[in-house]
């Protein structure tokens, strides 16, 4: 509503004076302010805030009259009455010095564009010159207690109990005296007349005249309060009647609110009692109280002292209160607390010490409520020394607090009710998010009949209305628009502001004319003809209709009330305006769809229709009067109407789900009459005419019924003309802001499933609910209320804040104030209210329509939490508890289990029993979570069970959850569960485990074995050569933190229990051939896989069905089955040219298939370290002598020189390119820079591409090599063979077969592998011919296995030392080969070379030189 901004300003006084001001009084327009000191009266101007004239009483007159007390302006600002302590009234004339005389001249720098554009420009810009003359002195012969101006009279109350009526002109009959004791007082105006004995000897202490009540609110010197009103037009003792409030005995001051007919009485207790006059009986009724609460102000709520001053704002929407002990507090008209300076940063310094509150002797609101003028009685003197102070201008003790306010206070229109618009003295604050988003959001929400203009559609319309949340709540920042200075200088203050439906344009109106601003162009548009602007006064406000601005104004030239329409896109000129003459002054204006509603000063309401016409280049609009409704019977004074709204809300006929189109028409008028919300519906009791029988011209609108009061204490009303059949509850509801009572919603009730509504069930229901913010806008579909709140920043720690010997400056006394956007959910309040009233069906309909909102789970949680806190902490027994109903309600939603546990985790443990008595046993809820596979929620229930059940129960349920988490691969949860089970076993139940977070996707995509193991990717198939089946083989343990954990607690019984579960899960994964899951399980949980596999070598790690295992691996690792290319007959590798180019670098004894596959994978694994596989090839060749003991021909092949630069990149580039284009991870992005010299033909490229297409993803290759290493170290030859077949690496098979010849290998293992390979061969012959070339290649190995199984080798005849000597030089232990990638690659190549050379010896055939190469090339082609 109203919000403080910035720091207060201290006004400079150019005159020297020893007297301090103590009283300030504005004139009726708040343009001039009279400031009193003991013997001096000064008149200040509002903008700029400067002193105009000062009158000082002579010493002789001052001794006669006494010091000044208070002042009162004549309504036309031509006279001032000043009361003195000796009972004199001094009447001063305020005279203008002349049209051409001004007090201050503006000085502009040279070259400035500011020039005199209009004769009135200088006058408006600068303060006028005035003079003050004492006109008359009146002696009332008694101390004066109060003064009040009333039309042509001045009413003065004196301490002798008299009321003096003084005519401002002081001619004949200029004075009339009334004795207060003779005025009859009673409880109400209907009581029998007669003087009241209770009021003898009392006098009026404070009084204020209320225009709309036609009477005086008075406070007597004994603390009683009352209201005096004339029963006829004459103001005499015989015609006056008084009513008094029975319960008040400590009144101190009074202020009246004319718009809402309220009287606010300050009390000695520190509270403010707000009374209204009952229209029927005339008695005083307490409306509400304004008081600080102990909850929000525990230190000061009862230490404020008596209320000293109360001041209503000019628009009557807020009131400011100050107390004897100091401080300021701001309330809305019906008691919503907005600001208080007795707490938080206003009351405490940054170091925690308490400040003294500012004590105020007088205060007054400035024009339009943008400033609060305050005269403080204790503000420190300036920082200048006394000698400087005499020579310079004096710092007066007048402070100006600056405010910004909601545009709804002055212009409550419906153009856009979903965006908060605040207006300040010179700027606007708007809560729209990104302009593009806001535009597209509201375009789709606008009436579909209204076609947007070309200018409006400059931005793409891509966002649906359901995403309004993202635009209006996108960020907390405001769009701050500085009002155009040229317009502001001549038309300050800004009185009205409005924003259009799309949130793209803002219009403002000041003293004359108006201007509008576009967020698209970031420009203001002003009248081109300044005379047209100055000849128009906006009286009833302004609204937007599509891209037209609708204005109710007064034409000063023609002296005519008019209704004008201006097109936004055209120039601001009356030539482009549509002007309609009106016959009475317009006070309020609003729009609904294609209708304009006006409320006029004669208490009548006019409805107009607007129609858009596209006649010429610029569209125009025509206005036609539809209907006129007189309200004079129901409205006592036109100024009492706060807002008028046309809505589609109605009550009488059958509201059903079948007829959403009925909500489109203008069905009723909502009138806020002094806080009473009155509704007038269309009268449908008469004969109805079908619409199609009447033409558009003959159609006559239905009359309205008599008004019905819907609600009291209403400050604001929100409704929308949009329709959404999915959220009819929210869009057809009426939203009310009711001050301290919070909000109310008038909600429609719909029968379910199109059933006939019950006759006893109302069509609508009024539901109240409290919110923590002041509502300024309602997002209807999003079930949100938008608002704003004051935030403060302290700057008292800066160097100037503590100058020795000087008082604190304002920046240290007051915090810097900012305005922040706020929002609040209200849906849980409405659902609860419906459940309380046994309207669960309606609550379910409403909740289901909002279930898609992102914060709907929070809504359910809030509802449970609020009800639980209230009922479980209640000291009195609750006869009909609501919690079971709420629990039953939320079971209708899939979020039931999460809602309950989240609420429990955020609630005290003491309330858990009450909660779970209503919602069910947590063990049952835990099992429901497991059945629903919601493991994170189940983990939260486990913490509940740990606190509510014995450890055995927690352990049992934790085991269930742990096993399920293992099965689903929820590794974060598994780690939490391991810690949880250990905590239960070690008695650490006092610290429940944290709720597991949501499983994050693995960033590496592979097994995170590098977290716990010092194994690099490149340790792959080559480590097969180091296979040892010795019983004393040492197992490699993890080297990370898990190593300490597993070794330290290995003997603990709890660890054994956990290990048993881990072993069981690993055994199951292996039996089901889920190697990928097994690898993830081992890497994520630090499971020692090698040690476990050694134990399970002959049990779980044994493979019975090689074919099934191979198929599972293909499926698990997304590995494609090999295919035979169609062009294999014309293989490019049989071409002699290719042999010439590449043969020098290929191993003469090795198959090209093995070379390409192995070297490509090795280079892919080592991408961070080597640019291409050829680099690693070269680096490996330099270390061949130390890493291998092969024959010379193998080393010569690796060390053969490259032929030329083109050949250098031929194979490598092709490999890199294909791998890059087919990679899954995208780790590789390097392509050889000499790719343009690639010398392969198209068929050769196709062949190599086919080879690489038969490979699986790079991620799977890395994972398979890791698993191969694990099975190698653990001694599981069956799995090594299967992985070797899958990756089609002959070297792997050959190393396994060579190691199977060891006597330590059980014969059944060798037999199993032989049978498995034969089964794979049979399967490949029938189902997968792509494997046949590879199986033909390893057929010699299969023959070896047959021979091994046929020979009966005795174990004692085996010589392990010779085997070791044969095998170890081929590849050292992994621990020895961890020196770097170069040595690892060396071992790869040496192994492949040796394996292939052994294969070569067994191949019968032709020449020793040519045949191996051709044979190997042919195999590469097939596979």
mmCIF file with all atom_site columns, N, CA and C in Angstrom, residues 890-944:
data_model
loop_
_atom_site.group_PDB
_atom_site.id
_atom_site.type_symbol
_atom_site.label_atom_id
_atom_site.label_alt_id
_atom_site.label_comp_id
_atom_site.label_asym_id
_atom_site.label_entity_id
_atom_site.label_seq_id
_atom_site.pdbx_PDB_ins_code
_atom_site.Cartn_x
_atom_site.Cartn_y
_atom_site.Cartn_z
_atom_site.occupancy
_atom_site.B_iso_or_equiv
_atom_site.pdbx_formal_charge
_atom_site.auth_seq_id
_atom_site.auth_comp_id
_atom_site.auth_asym_id
_atom_site.auth_atom_id
_atom_site.pdbx_PDB_model_num
ATOM 1   N N  . UNK A 1 890 ? -5.256 -35.713 1.679  1.00 0.00 ? 890 UNK A N  1
ATOM 2   C CA . UNK A 1 890 ? -4.014 -35.740 0.892  1.00 0.00 ? 890 UNK A CA 1
ATOM 3   C C  . UNK A 1 890 ? -3.686 -37.145 0.407  1.00 0.00 ? 890 UNK A C  1
ATOM 4   N N  . UNK A 1 891 ? -4.357 -38.184 0.947  1.00 0.00 ? 891 UNK A N  1
ATOM 5   C CA . UNK A 1 891 ? -4.134 -39.517 0.376  1.00 0.00 ? 891 UNK A CA 1
ATOM 6   C C  . UNK A 1 891 ? -4.677 -39.617 -1.046 1.00 0.00 ? 891 UNK A C  1
ATOM 7   N N  . UNK A 1 892 ? -5.485 -38.648 -1.455 1.00 0.00 ? 892 UNK A N  1
ATOM 8   C CA . UNK A 1 892 ? -6.001 -38.652 -2.822 1.00 0.00 ? 892 UNK A CA 1
ATOM 9   C C  . UNK A 1 892 ? -4.925 -38.299 -3.848 1.00 0.00 ? 892 UNK A C  1
ATOM 10  N N  . UNK A 1 893 ? -3.751 -37.880 -3.365 1.00 0.00 ? 893 UNK A N  1
ATOM 11  C CA . UNK A 1 893 ? -2.706 -37.413 -4.265 1.00 0.00 ? 893 UNK A CA 1
ATOM 12  C C  . UNK A 1 893 ? -1.492 -38.326 -4.149 1.00 0.00 ? 893 UNK A C  1
ATOM 13  N N  . UNK A 1 894 ? -0.782 -38.526 -5.251 1.00 0.00 ? 894 UNK A N  1
ATOM 14  C CA . UNK A 1 894 ? 0.395  -39.415 -5.201 1.00 0.00 ? 894 UNK A CA 1
ATOM 15  C C  . UNK A 1 894 ? 1.507  -38.885 -4.308 1.00 0.00 ? 894 UNK A C  1
ATOM 16  N N  . UNK A 1 895 ? 1.437  -37.610 -3.923 1.00 0.00 ? 895 UNK A N  1
ATOM 17  C CA . UNK A 1 895 ? 2.485  -37.023 -3.081 1.00 0.00 ? 895 UNK A CA 1
ATOM 18  C C  . UNK A 1 895 ? 2.235  -37.275 -1.593 1.00 0.00 ? 895 UNK A C  1
ATOM 19  N N  . UNK A 1 896 ? 1.295  -38.127 -1.266 1.00 0.00 ? 896 UNK A N  1
ATOM 20  C CA . UNK A 1 896 ? 0.884  -38.318 0.129  1.00 0.00 ? 896 UNK A CA 1
ATOM 21  C C  . UNK A 1 896 ? 2.072  -38.716 1.011  1.00 0.00 ? 896 UNK A C  1
ATOM 22  N N  . UNK A 1 897 ? 2.833  -39.719 0.589  1.00 0.00 ? 897 UNK A N  1
ATOM 23  C CA . UNK A 1 897 ? 3.912  -40.238 1.441  1.00 0.00 ? 897 UNK A CA 1
ATOM 24  C C  . UNK A 1 897 ? 5.003  -39.188 1.645  1.00 0.00 ? 897 UNK A C  1
ATOM 25  N N  . UNK A 1 898 ? 5.390  -38.483 0.556  1.00 0.00 ? 898 UNK A N  1
ATOM 26  C CA . UNK A 1 898 ? 6.411  -37.440 0.713  1.00 0.00 ? 898 UNK A CA 1
ATOM 27  C C  . UNK A 1 898 ? 5.909  -36.317 1.605  1.00 0.00 ? 898 UNK A C  1
ATOM 28  N N  . UNK A 1 899 ? 4.652  -35.946 1.445  1.00 0.00 ? 899 UNK A N  1
ATOM 29  C CA . UNK A 1 899 ? 4.107  -34.836 2.223  1.00 0.00 ? 899 UNK A CA 1
ATOM 30  C C  . UNK A 1 899 ? 4.186  -35.131 3.715  1.00 0.00 ? 899 UNK A C  1
ATOM 31  N N  . UNK A 1 900 ? 3.786  -36.328 4.108  1.00 0.00 ? 900 UNK A N  1
ATOM 32  C CA . UNK A 1 900 ? 3.764  -36.670 5.532  1.00 0.00 ? 900 UNK A CA 1
ATOM 33  C C  . UNK A 1 900 ? 5.170  -36.668 6.112  1.00 0.00 ? 900 UNK A C  1
ATOM 34  N N  . UNK A 1 901 ? 6.098  -37.304 5.418  1.00 0.00 ? 901 UNK A N  1
ATOM 35  C CA . UNK A 1 901 ? 7.433  -37.426 6.011  1.00 0.00 ? 901 UNK A CA 1
ATOM 36  C C  . UNK A 1 901 ? 8.157  -36.082 6.011  1.00 0.00 ? 901 UNK A C  1
ATOM 37  N N  . UNK A 1 902 ? 7.956  -35.265 4.972  1.00 0.00 ? 902 UNK A N  1
ATOM 38  C CA . UNK A 1 902 ? 8.592  -33.950 4.970  1.00 0.00 ? 902 UNK A CA 1
ATOM 39  C C  . UNK A 1 902 ? 8.034  -33.090 6.095  1.00 0.00 ? 902 UNK A C  1
ATOM 40  N N  . UNK A 1 903 ? 6.743  -33.186 6.304  1.00 0.00 ? 903 UNK A N  1
ATOM 41  C CA . UNK A 1 903 ? 6.139  -32.428 7.400  1.00 0.00 ? 903 UNK A CA 1
ATOM 42  C C  . UNK A 1 903 ? 6.682  -32.907 8.746  1.00 0.00 ? 903 UNK A C  1
ATOM 43  N N  . UNK A 1 904 ? 6.815  -34.221 8.902  1.00 0.00 ? 904 UNK A N  1
ATOM 44  C CA . UNK A 1 904 ? 7.321  -34.752 10.170 1.00 0.00 ? 904 UNK A CA 1
ATOM 45  C C  . UNK A 1 904 ? 8.757  -34.314 10.415 1.00 0.00 ? 904 UNK A C  1
ATOM 46  N N  . UNK A 1 905 ? 9.571  -34.332 9.357  1.00 0.00 ? 905 UNK A N  1
ATOM 47  C CA . UNK A 1 905 ? 10.979 -33.965 9.543  1.00 0.00 ? 905 UNK A CA 1
ATOM 48  C C  . UNK A 1 905 ? 11.139 -32.503 9.922  1.00 0.00 ? 905 UNK A C  1
ATOM 49  N N  . UNK A 1 906 ? 10.162 -31.665 9.561  1.00 0.00 ? 906 UNK A N  1
ATOM 50  C CA . UNK A 1 906 ? 10.246 -30.238 9.883  1.00 0.00 ? 906 UNK A CA 1
ATOM 51  C C  . UNK A 1 906 ? 9.487  -29.895 11.164 1.00 0.00 ? 906 UNK A C  1
ATOM 52  N N  . UNK A 1 907 ? 8.986  -30.907 11.859 1.00 0.00 ? 907 UNK A N  1
ATOM 53  C CA . UNK A 1 907 ? 8.188  -30.686 13.061 1.00 0.00 ? 907 UNK A CA 1
ATOM 54  C C  . UNK A 1 907 ? 8.926  -31.263 14.258 1.00 0.00 ? 907 UNK A C  1
ATOM 55  N N  . UNK A 1 908 ? 8.612  -30.749 15.429 1.00 0.00 ? 908 UNK A N  1
ATOM 56  C CA . UNK A 1 908 ? 9.237  -31.261 16.641 1.00 0.00 ? 908 UNK A CA 1
ATOM 57  C C  . UNK A 1 908 ? 8.894  -32.729 16.840 1.00 0.00 ? 908 UNK A C  1
ATOM 58  N N  . UNK A 1 909 ? 9.863  -33.441 17.461 1.00 0.00 ? 909 UNK A N  1
ATOM 59  C CA . UNK A 1 909 ? 9.659  -34.867 17.717 1.00 0.00 ? 909 UNK A CA 1
ATOM 60  C C  . UNK A 1 909 ? 8.447  -35.105 18.620 1.00 0.00 ? 909 UNK A C  1
ATOM 61  N N  . UNK A 1 910 ? 8.161  -34.168 19.515 1.00 0.00 ? 910 UNK A N  1
ATOM 62  C CA . UNK A 1 910 ? 7.052  -34.352 20.456 1.00 0.00 ? 910 UNK A CA 1
ATOM 63  C C  . UNK A 1 910 ? 5.701  -34.442 19.753 1.00 0.00 ? 910 UNK A C  1
ATOM 64  N N  . UNK A 1 911 ? 5.598  -33.917 18.537 1.00 0.00 ? 911 UNK A N  1
ATOM 65  C CA . UNK A 1 911 ? 4.319  -33.922 17.832 1.00 0.00 ? 911 UNK A CA 1
ATOM 66  C C  . UNK A 1 911 ? 4.153  -35.136 16.917 1.00 0.00 ? 911 UNK A C  1
ATOM 67  N N  . UNK A 1 912 ? 5.177  -35.981 16.832 1.00 0.00 ? 912 UNK A N  1
ATOM 68  C CA . UNK A 1 912 ? 5.122  -37.080 15.869 1.00 0.00 ? 912 UNK A CA 1
ATOM 69  C C  . UNK A 1 912 ? 4.022  -38.076 16.194 1.00 0.00 ? 912 UNK A C  1
ATOM 70  N N  . UNK A 1 913 ? 3.873  -38.381 17.484 1.00 0.00 ? 913 UNK A N  1
ATOM 71  C CA . UNK A 1 913 ? 2.852  -39.371 17.852 1.00 0.00 ? 913 UNK A CA 1
ATOM 72  C C  . UNK A 1 913 ? 1.461  -38.906 17.419 1.00 0.00 ? 913 UNK A C  1
ATOM 73  N N  . UNK A 1 914 ? 1.188  -37.617 17.620 1.00 0.00 ? 914 UNK A N  1
ATOM 74  C CA . UNK A 1 914 ? -0.130 -37.095 17.224 1.00 0.00 ? 914 UNK A CA 1
ATOM 75  C C  . UNK A 1 914 ? -0.292 -37.163 15.708 1.00 0.00 ? 914 UNK A C  1
ATOM 76  N N  . UNK A 1 915 ? 0.780  -36.852 15.001 1.00 0.00 ? 915 UNK A N  1
ATOM 77  C CA . UNK A 1 915 ? 0.706  -36.872 13.544 1.00 0.00 ? 915 UNK A CA 1
ATOM 78  C C  . UNK A 1 915 ? 0.443  -38.283 13.020 1.00 0.00 ? 915 UNK A C  1
ATOM 79  N N  . UNK A 1 916 ? 1.251  -39.256 13.491 1.00 0.00 ? 916 UNK A N  1
ATOM 80  C CA . UNK A 1 916 ? 1.125  -40.602 12.930 1.00 0.00 ? 916 UNK A CA 1
ATOM 81  C C  . UNK A 1 916 ? -0.087 -41.350 13.476 1.00 0.00 ? 916 UNK A C  1
ATOM 82  N N  . UNK A 1 917 ? -0.658 -40.863 14.570 1.00 0.00 ? 917 UNK A N  1
ATOM 83  C CA . UNK A 1 917 ? -1.940 -41.430 14.996 1.00 0.00 ? 917 UNK A CA 1
ATOM 84  C C  . UNK A 1 917 ? -3.029 -41.101 13.987 1.00 0.00 ? 917 UNK A C  1
ATOM 85  N N  . UNK A 1 918 ? -2.863 -39.972 13.284 1.00 0.00 ? 918 UNK A N  1
ATOM 86  C CA . UNK A 1 918 ? -3.869 -39.560 12.299 1.00 0.00 ? 918 UNK A CA 1
ATOM 87  C C  . UNK A 1 918 ? -3.581 -40.117 10.914 1.00 0.00 ? 918 UNK A C  1
ATOM 88  N N  . UNK A 1 919 ? -2.307 -40.167 10.522 1.00 0.00 ? 919 UNK A N  1
ATOM 89  C CA . UNK A 1 919 ? -2.000 -40.531 9.134  1.00 0.00 ? 919 UNK A CA 1
ATOM 90  C C  . UNK A 1 919 ? -1.654 -42.002 8.973  1.00 0.00 ? 919 UNK A C  1
ATOM 91  N N  . UNK A 1 920 ? -1.340 -42.714 10.048 1.00 0.00 ? 920 UNK A N  1
ATOM 92  C CA . UNK A 1 920 ? -1.018 -44.133 9.937  1.00 0.00 ? 920 UNK A CA 1
ATOM 93  C C  . UNK A 1 920 ? 0.346  -44.453 10.506 1.00 0.00 ? 920 UNK A C  1
ATOM 94  N N  . UNK A 1 921 ? 0.570  -45.747 10.757 1.00 0.00 ? 921 UNK A N  1
ATOM 95  C CA . UNK A 1 921 ? 1.826  -46.218 11.336 1.00 0.00 ? 921 UNK A CA 1
ATOM 96  C C  . UNK A 1 921 ? 2.982  -45.958 10.371 1.00 0.00 ? 921 UNK A C  1
ATOM 97  N N  . UNK A 1 922 ? 4.091  -45.390 10.843 1.00 0.00 ? 922 UNK A N  1
ATOM 98  C CA . UNK A 1 922 ? 5.213  -45.114 9.926  1.00 0.00 ? 922 UNK A CA 1
ATOM 99  C C  . UNK A 1 922 ? 5.791  -46.389 9.307  1.00 0.00 ? 922 UNK A C  1
ATOM 100 N N  . UNK A 1 923 ? 5.657  -47.554 9.993  1.00 0.00 ? 923 UNK A N  1
ATOM 101 C CA . UNK A 1 923 ? 6.139  -48.797 9.382  1.00 0.00 ? 923 UNK A CA 1
ATOM 102 C C  . UNK A 1 923 ? 5.320  -49.139 8.141  1.00 0.00 ? 923 UNK A C  1
ATOM 103 N N  . UNK A 1 924 ? 4.013  -48.926 8.232  1.00 0.00 ? 924 UNK A N  1
ATOM 104 C CA . UNK A 1 924 ? 3.174  -49.180 7.059  1.00 0.00 ? 924 UNK A CA 1
ATOM 105 C C  . UNK A 1 924 ? 3.493  -48.196 5.934  1.00 0.00 ? 924 UNK A C  1
ATOM 106 N N  . UNK A 1 925 ? 3.729  -46.961 6.310  1.00 0.00 ? 925 UNK A N  1
ATOM 107 C CA . UNK A 1 925 ? 4.049  -45.961 5.290  1.00 0.00 ? 925 UNK A CA 1
ATOM 108 C C  . UNK A 1 925 ? 5.390  -46.265 4.630  1.00 0.00 ? 925 UNK A C  1
ATOM 109 N N  . UNK A 1 926 ? 6.339  -46.763 5.445  1.00 0.00 ? 926 UNK A N  1
ATOM 110 C CA . UNK A 1 926 ? 7.640  -47.150 4.904  1.00 0.00 ? 926 UNK A CA 1
ATOM 111 C C  . UNK A 1 926 ? 7.479  -48.267 3.862  1.00 0.00 ? 926 UNK A C  1
ATOM 112 N N  . UNK A 1 927 ? 6.649  -49.257 4.196  1.00 0.00 ? 927 UNK A N  1
ATOM 113 C CA . UNK A 1 927 ? 6.447  -50.361 3.263  1.00 0.00 ? 927 UNK A CA 1
ATOM 114 C C  . UNK A 1 927 ? 5.730  -49.889 1.996  1.00 0.00 ? 927 UNK A C  1
ATOM 115 N N  . UNK A 1 928 ? 4.824  -48.934 2.144  1.00 0.00 ? 928 UNK A N  1
ATOM 116 C CA . UNK A 1 928 ? 4.178  -48.373 0.953  1.00 0.00 ? 928 UNK A CA 1
ATOM 117 C C  . UNK A 1 928 ? 5.199  -47.710 0.036  1.00 0.00 ? 928 UNK A C  1
ATOM 118 N N  . UNK A 1 929 ? 6.165  -47.018 0.638  1.00 0.00 ? 929 UNK A N  1
ATOM 119 C CA . UNK A 1 929 ? 7.212  -46.374 -0.165 1.00 0.00 ? 929 UNK A CA 1
ATOM 120 C C  . UNK A 1 929 ? 8.022  -47.423 -0.925 1.00 0.00 ? 929 UNK A C  1
ATOM 121 N N  . UNK A 1 930 ? 8.345  -48.527 -0.248 1.00 0.00 ? 930 UNK A N  1
ATOM 122 C CA . UNK A 1 930 ? 9.105  -49.561 -0.926 1.00 0.00 ? 930 UNK A CA 1
ATOM 123 C C  . UNK A 1 930 ? 8.305  -50.161 -2.079 1.00 0.00 ? 930 UNK A C  1
ATOM 124 N N  . UNK A 1 931 ? 7.002  -50.378 -1.842 1.00 0.00 ? 931 UNK A N  1
ATOM 125 C CA . UNK A 1 931 ? 6.170  -50.934 -2.905 1.00 0.00 ? 931 UNK A CA 1
ATOM 126 C C  . UNK A 1 931 ? 6.075  -49.967 -4.084 1.00 0.00 ? 931 UNK A C  1
ATOM 127 N N  . UNK A 1 932 ? 6.064  -48.675 -3.774 1.00 0.00 ? 932 UNK A N  1
ATOM 128 C CA . UNK A 1 932 ? 5.980  -47.667 -4.833 1.00 0.00 ? 932 UNK A CA 1
ATOM 129 C C  . UNK A 1 932 ? 7.338  -47.332 -5.426 1.00 0.00 ? 932 UNK A C  1
ATOM 130 N N  . UNK A 1 933 ? 8.407  -48.009 -4.957 1.00 0.00 ? 933 UNK A N  1
ATOM 131 C CA . UNK A 1 933 ? 9.776  -47.788 -5.444 1.00 0.00 ? 933 UNK A CA 1
ATOM 132 C C  . UNK A 1 933 ? 10.255 -46.366 -5.173 1.00 0.00 ? 933 UNK A C  1
ATOM 133 N N  . UNK A 1 934 ? 9.726  -45.732 -4.142 1.00 0.00 ? 934 UNK A N  1
ATOM 134 C CA . UNK A 1 934 ? 10.151 -44.375 -3.781 1.00 0.00 ? 934 UNK A CA 1
ATOM 135 C C  . UNK A 1 934 ? 11.138 -44.496 -2.629 1.00 0.00 ? 934 UNK A C  1
ATOM 136 N N  . UNK A 1 935 ? 12.397 -44.746 -2.975 1.00 0.00 ? 935 UNK A N  1
ATOM 137 C CA . UNK A 1 935 ? 13.387 -45.092 -1.958 1.00 0.00 ? 935 UNK A CA 1
ATOM 138 C C  . UNK A 1 935 ? 13.840 -43.877 -1.147 1.00 0.00 ? 935 UNK A C  1
ATOM 139 N N  . UNK A 1 936 ? 13.928 -42.694 -1.788 1.00 0.00 ? 936 UNK A N  1
ATOM 140 C CA . UNK A 1 936 ? 14.342 -41.513 -1.030 1.00 0.00 ? 936 UNK A CA 1
ATOM 141 C C  . UNK A 1 936 ? 13.350 -41.210 0.088  1.00 0.00 ? 936 UNK A C  1
ATOM 142 N N  . UNK A 1 937 ? 12.063 -41.320 -0.235 1.00 0.00 ? 937 UNK A N  1
ATOM 143 C CA . UNK A 1 937 ? 11.052 -41.091 0.807  1.00 0.00 ? 937 UNK A CA 1
ATOM 144 C C  . UNK A 1 937 ? 11.123 -42.178 1.864  1.00 0.00 ? 937 UNK A C  1
ATOM 145 N N  . UNK A 1 938 ? 11.349 -43.418 1.451  1.00 0.00 ? 938 UNK A N  1
ATOM 146 C CA . UNK A 1 938 ? 11.475 -44.499 2.428  1.00 0.00 ? 938 UNK A CA 1
ATOM 147 C C  . UNK A 1 938 ? 12.641 -44.238 3.376  1.00 0.00 ? 938 UNK A C  1
ATOM 148 N N  . UNK A 1 939 ? 13.728 -43.676 2.856  1.00 0.00 ? 939 UNK A N  1
ATOM 149 C CA . UNK A 1 939 ? 14.867 -43.360 3.720  1.00 0.00 ? 939 UNK A CA 1
ATOM 150 C C  . UNK A 1 939 ? 14.489 -42.326 4.770  1.00 0.00 ? 939 UNK A C  1
ATOM 151 N N  . UNK A 1 940 ? 13.643 -41.373 4.389  1.00 0.00 ? 940 UNK A N  1
ATOM 152 C CA . UNK A 1 940 ? 13.198 -40.390 5.380  1.00 0.00 ? 940 UNK A CA 1
ATOM 153 C C  . UNK A 1 940 ? 12.331 -41.051 6.447  1.00 0.00 ? 940 UNK A C  1
ATOM 154 N N  . UNK A 1 941 ? 11.483 -41.989 6.034  1.00 0.00 ? 941 UNK A N  1
ATOM 155 C CA . UNK A 1 941 ? 10.682 -42.708 7.030  1.00 0.00 ? 941 UNK A CA 1
ATOM 156 C C  . UNK A 1 941 ? 11.561 -43.539 7.957  1.00 0.00 ? 941 UNK A C  1
ATOM 157 N N  . UNK A 1 942 ? 12.695 -43.988 7.453  1.00 0.00 ? 942 UNK A N  1
ATOM 158 C CA . UNK A 1 942 ? 13.609 -44.760 8.290  1.00 0.00 ? 942 UNK A CA 1
ATOM 159 C C  . UNK A 1 942 ? 14.112 -43.929 9.466  1.00 0.00 ? 942 UNK A C  1
ATOM 160 N N  . UNK A 1 943 ? 14.311 -42.648 9.219  1.00 0.00 ? 943 UNK A N  1
ATOM 161 C CA . UNK A 1 943 ? 14.752 -41.774 10.315 1.00 0.00 ? 943 UNK A CA 1
ATOM 162 C C  . UNK A 1 943 ? 13.627 -41.612 11.331 1.00 0.00 ? 943 UNK A C  1
ATOM 163 N N  . UNK A 1 944 ? 12.389 -41.555 10.841 1.00 0.00 ? 944 UNK A N  1
ATOM 164 C CA . UNK A 1 944 ? 11.255 -41.511 11.769 1.00 0.00 ? 944 UNK A CA 1
ATOM 165 C C  . UNK A 1 944 ? 11.224 -42.787 12.609 1.00 0.00 ? 944 UNK A C  1
#
